[in-house]
XYZ file of C-alpha atoms in Angstrom:
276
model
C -26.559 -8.983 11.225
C -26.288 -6.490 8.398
C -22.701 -4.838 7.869
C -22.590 -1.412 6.086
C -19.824 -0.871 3.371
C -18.431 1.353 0.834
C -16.732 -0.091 -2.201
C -13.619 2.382 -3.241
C -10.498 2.867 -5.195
C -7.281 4.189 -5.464
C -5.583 4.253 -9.235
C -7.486 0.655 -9.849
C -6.094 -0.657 -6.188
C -10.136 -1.413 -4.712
C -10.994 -1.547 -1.606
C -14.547 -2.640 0.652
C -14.295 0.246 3.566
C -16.189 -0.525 6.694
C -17.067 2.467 9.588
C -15.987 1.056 12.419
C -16.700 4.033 14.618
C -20.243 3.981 14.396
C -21.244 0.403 13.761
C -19.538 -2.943 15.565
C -17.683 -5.133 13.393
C -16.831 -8.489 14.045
C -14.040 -8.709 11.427
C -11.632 -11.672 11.663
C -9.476 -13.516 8.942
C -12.635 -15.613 7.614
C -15.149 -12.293 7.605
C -12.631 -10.434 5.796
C -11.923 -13.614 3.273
C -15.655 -13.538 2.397
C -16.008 -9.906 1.760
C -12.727 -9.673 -0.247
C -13.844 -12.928 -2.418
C -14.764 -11.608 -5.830
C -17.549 -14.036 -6.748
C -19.340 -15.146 -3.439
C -18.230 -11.670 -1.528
C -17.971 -7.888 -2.545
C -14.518 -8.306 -3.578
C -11.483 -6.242 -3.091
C -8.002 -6.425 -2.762
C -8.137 -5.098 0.579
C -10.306 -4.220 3.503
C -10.540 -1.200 5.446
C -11.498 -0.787 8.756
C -12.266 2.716 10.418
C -11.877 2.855 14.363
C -11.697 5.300 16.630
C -8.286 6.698 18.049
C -5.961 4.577 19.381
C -3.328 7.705 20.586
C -3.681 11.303 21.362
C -3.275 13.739 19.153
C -4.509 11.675 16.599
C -7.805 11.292 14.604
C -8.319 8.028 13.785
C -6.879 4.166 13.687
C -7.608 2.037 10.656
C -7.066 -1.743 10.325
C -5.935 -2.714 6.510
C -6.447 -6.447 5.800
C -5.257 -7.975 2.666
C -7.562 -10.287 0.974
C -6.279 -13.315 2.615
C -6.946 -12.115 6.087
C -3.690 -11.355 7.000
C -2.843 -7.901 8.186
C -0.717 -5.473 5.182
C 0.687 -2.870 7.439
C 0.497 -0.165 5.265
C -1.408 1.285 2.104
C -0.552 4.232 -0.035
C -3.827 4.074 -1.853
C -5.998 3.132 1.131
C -4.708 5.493 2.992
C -6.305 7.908 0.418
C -9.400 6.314 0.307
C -9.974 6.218 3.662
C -9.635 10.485 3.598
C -12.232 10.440 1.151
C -14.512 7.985 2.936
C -14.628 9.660 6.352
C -15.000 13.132 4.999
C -17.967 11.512 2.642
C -19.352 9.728 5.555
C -19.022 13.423 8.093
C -17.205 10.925 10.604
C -14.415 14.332 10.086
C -14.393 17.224 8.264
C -10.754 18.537 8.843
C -8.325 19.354 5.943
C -5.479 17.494 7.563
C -5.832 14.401 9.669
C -3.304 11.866 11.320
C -4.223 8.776 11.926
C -2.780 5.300 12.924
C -2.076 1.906 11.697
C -0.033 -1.199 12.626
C 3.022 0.322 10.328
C 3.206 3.548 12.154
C 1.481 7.011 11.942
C 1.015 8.879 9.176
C -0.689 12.261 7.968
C -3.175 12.641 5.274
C -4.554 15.757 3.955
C -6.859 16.788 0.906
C -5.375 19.090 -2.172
C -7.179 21.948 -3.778
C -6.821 19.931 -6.666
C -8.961 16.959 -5.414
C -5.737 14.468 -4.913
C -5.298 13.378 -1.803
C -1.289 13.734 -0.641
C 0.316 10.989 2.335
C 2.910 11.574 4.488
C 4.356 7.911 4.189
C 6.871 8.701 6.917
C 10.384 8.016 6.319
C 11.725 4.976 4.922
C 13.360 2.166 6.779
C 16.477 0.246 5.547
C 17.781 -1.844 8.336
C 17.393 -5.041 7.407
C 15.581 -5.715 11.186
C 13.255 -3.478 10.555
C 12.499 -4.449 6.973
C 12.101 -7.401 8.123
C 15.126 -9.064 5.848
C 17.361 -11.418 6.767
C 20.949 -9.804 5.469
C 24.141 -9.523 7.803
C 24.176 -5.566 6.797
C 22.245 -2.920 5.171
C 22.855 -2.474 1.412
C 21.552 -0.590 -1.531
C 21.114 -4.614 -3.677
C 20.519 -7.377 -2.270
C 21.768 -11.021 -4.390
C 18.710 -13.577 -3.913
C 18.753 -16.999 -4.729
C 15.094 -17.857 -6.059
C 13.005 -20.016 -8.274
C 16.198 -21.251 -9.416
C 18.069 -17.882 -10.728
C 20.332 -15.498 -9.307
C 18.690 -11.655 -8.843
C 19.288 -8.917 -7.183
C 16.649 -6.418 -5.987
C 16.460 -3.810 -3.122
C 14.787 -4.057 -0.100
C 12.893 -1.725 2.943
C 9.417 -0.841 4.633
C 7.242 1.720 3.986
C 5.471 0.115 7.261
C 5.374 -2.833 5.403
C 8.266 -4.507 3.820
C 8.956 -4.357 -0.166
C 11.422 -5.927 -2.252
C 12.182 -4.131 -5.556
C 13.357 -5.499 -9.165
C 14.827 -3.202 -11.883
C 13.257 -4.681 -15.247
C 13.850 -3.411 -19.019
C 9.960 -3.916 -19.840
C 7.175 -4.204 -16.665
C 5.382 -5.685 -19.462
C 7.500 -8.516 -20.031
C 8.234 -8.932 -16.645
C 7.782 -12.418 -14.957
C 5.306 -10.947 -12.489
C 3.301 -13.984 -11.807
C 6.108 -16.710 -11.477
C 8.446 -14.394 -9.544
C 6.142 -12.354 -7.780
C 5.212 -15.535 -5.102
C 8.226 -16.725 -4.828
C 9.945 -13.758 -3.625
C 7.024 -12.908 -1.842
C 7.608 -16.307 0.145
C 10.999 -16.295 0.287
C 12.108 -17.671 3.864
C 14.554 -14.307 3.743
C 11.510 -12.712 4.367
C 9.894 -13.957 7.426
C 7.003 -11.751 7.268
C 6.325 -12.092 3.529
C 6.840 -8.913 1.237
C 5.650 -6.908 -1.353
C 7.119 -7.182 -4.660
C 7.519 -4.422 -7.459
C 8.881 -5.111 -10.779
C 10.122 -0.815 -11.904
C 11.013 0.479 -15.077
C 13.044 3.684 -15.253
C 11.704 5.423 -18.176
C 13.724 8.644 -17.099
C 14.601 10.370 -13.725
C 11.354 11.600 -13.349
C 8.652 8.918 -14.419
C 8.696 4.864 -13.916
C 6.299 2.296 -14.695
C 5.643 -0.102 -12.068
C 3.672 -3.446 -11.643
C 3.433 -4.891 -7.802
C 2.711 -8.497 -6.438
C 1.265 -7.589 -3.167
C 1.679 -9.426 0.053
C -1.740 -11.684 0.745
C -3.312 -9.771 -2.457
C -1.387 -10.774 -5.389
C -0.889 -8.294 -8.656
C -3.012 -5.569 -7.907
C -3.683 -2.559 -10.484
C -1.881 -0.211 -8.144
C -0.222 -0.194 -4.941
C 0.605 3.039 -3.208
C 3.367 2.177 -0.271
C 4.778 0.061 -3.869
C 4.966 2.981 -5.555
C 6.864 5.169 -2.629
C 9.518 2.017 -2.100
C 10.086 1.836 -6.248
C 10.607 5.764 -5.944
C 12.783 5.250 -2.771
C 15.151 2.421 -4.133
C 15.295 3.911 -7.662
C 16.735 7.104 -6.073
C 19.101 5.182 -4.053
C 20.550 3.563 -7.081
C 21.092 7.270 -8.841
C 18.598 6.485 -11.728
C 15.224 9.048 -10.202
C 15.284 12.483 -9.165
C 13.152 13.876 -6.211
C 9.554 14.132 -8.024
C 8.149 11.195 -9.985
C 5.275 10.230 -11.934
C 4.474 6.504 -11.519
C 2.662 4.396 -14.252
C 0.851 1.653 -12.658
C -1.951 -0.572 -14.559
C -4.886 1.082 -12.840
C -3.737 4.746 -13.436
C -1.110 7.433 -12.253
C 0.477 8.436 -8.509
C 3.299 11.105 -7.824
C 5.863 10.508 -5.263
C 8.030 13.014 -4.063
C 11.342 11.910 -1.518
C 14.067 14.670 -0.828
C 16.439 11.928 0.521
C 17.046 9.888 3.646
C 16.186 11.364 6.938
C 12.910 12.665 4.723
C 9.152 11.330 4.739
C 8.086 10.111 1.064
C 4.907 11.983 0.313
C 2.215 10.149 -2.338
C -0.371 11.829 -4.260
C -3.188 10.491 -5.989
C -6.543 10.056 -6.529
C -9.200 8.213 -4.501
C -12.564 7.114 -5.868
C -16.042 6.122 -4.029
C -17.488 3.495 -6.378
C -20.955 2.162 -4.720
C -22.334 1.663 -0.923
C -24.198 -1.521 -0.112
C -24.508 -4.089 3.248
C -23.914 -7.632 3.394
C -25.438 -9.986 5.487
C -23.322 -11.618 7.954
């Protein structure tokens, strides 16, 4: 069996995107291993799956699967991607769509501009719904890992983040804190993990471990949390530019109650198939 496939990305975050409305796709956690694995597969850091709707009044469902075949939730920059790739493919040609994931609903729509703007929804802080084991919700959280003392912040963007303040993102121990937090048994789903910089109040730099991925050149529900915890703390105001390896987003959050809206730009890089 031949599967059809479109390679994409968001800001450097890449992605194989599979129409699941007009083709079947038997995608489980080996499949999607395969086609994320960057020498014997397509490679990506995630996988995108495009189904029809699951709910009324809404467009579309989409499955995002992090390269280790486990399911991320939520994705700032797939979520863009996947506007561009059903518009490309004519699977929709509306301005505005809503469409479904495991993390919730959320509303996509393209700009005059060419960027593609998310409705994130609103964030979640209960620790519950993070999920985070804490006795009550907080703006820091004190973490005992790897051996030190830290303190980060903590919610879900439909998919749970943890988030360190760090002088330089540069010189940020990415790769030797970035797992372990990620695994931390606080945790119990996993979590993302950004490491922010606060250049000013409207304009961070940002480099994220992702759940199942690893450090990825971008990650759009990252960006949103960073945004969301640095304007907890009093340090962002309601618009900021985000500097991530693999290029630039905008997040915009008026405060709690609010949904965090992401813009950015989503790329179609090449269309192949794969033989299954």
């Amino acid at each position: 069996m031949k599967l059809r496939f479109t390679k994409m990305h968001g800001a450097g975050n890449d992605f194989v995107v599979i129409d699941g409305v007009r083709q079947d796709v038997p995608l489980d956690p080996e499949l999607c291993r395969r086609l994320a694995d960057r020498r014997f597969g397509v490679g990506c850091d995630q996988i995108l799956l495009v189904e029809p709707p699951r709910q009324r009044d809404t467009d579309f469902h989409y499955r995002i699967i992090n390269a280790d075949g486990s399911d991320a939730g939520a994705c700032g920059n797939g979520a863009r991607c996947f506007v561009r790739f059903v518009h490309e493919q004519g699977l929709s040609d509306k301005a505005v769509l809503r469409v479904t994931t495991s993390g919730g609903l959320i509303e996509l729509r393209e700009l005059e501009s060419g960027m593609i703007e998310v409705d994130m929804g609103p964030p979640r802080f209960e620790p519950s719904q993070i999920p985070f084991e804490a006795a009550q919700r907080a703006t820091r959280y004190p973490l005992e890992v790897a051996g030190e003392s830290i303190t980060l912040s903590s919610l879900s963007m439909g998919n749970p983040h943890a988030v360190l303040m760090v002088d330089d993102v540069d010189q940020a121990p990415v790769a030797h804190l970035g797992p372990a937090i990620e695994n931390h048994p606080r945790f119990p789903e996993r979590v993302n993990v950004g490491f922010m910089q606060v250049l000013n109040p409207r304009e961070i730099r940002l480099r994220v471990y992702e759940r199942g991925t690893g450090e990825t050149l971008a990650c759009g529900s990252g960006a949103c949390a960073a945004v969301v915890a640095g304007r907890l703390l009093g340090r962002l105001e309601e618009t900021v530019s985000v500097h991530l390896r693999g290029g630039d987003l905008v997040i915009k959050w008026p405060g709690e109650g609010h949904s965090v809206l992401l813009s950015g730009p989503a790329q179609t890089v090449f269309q192949g198939t794969i033989e299954l």
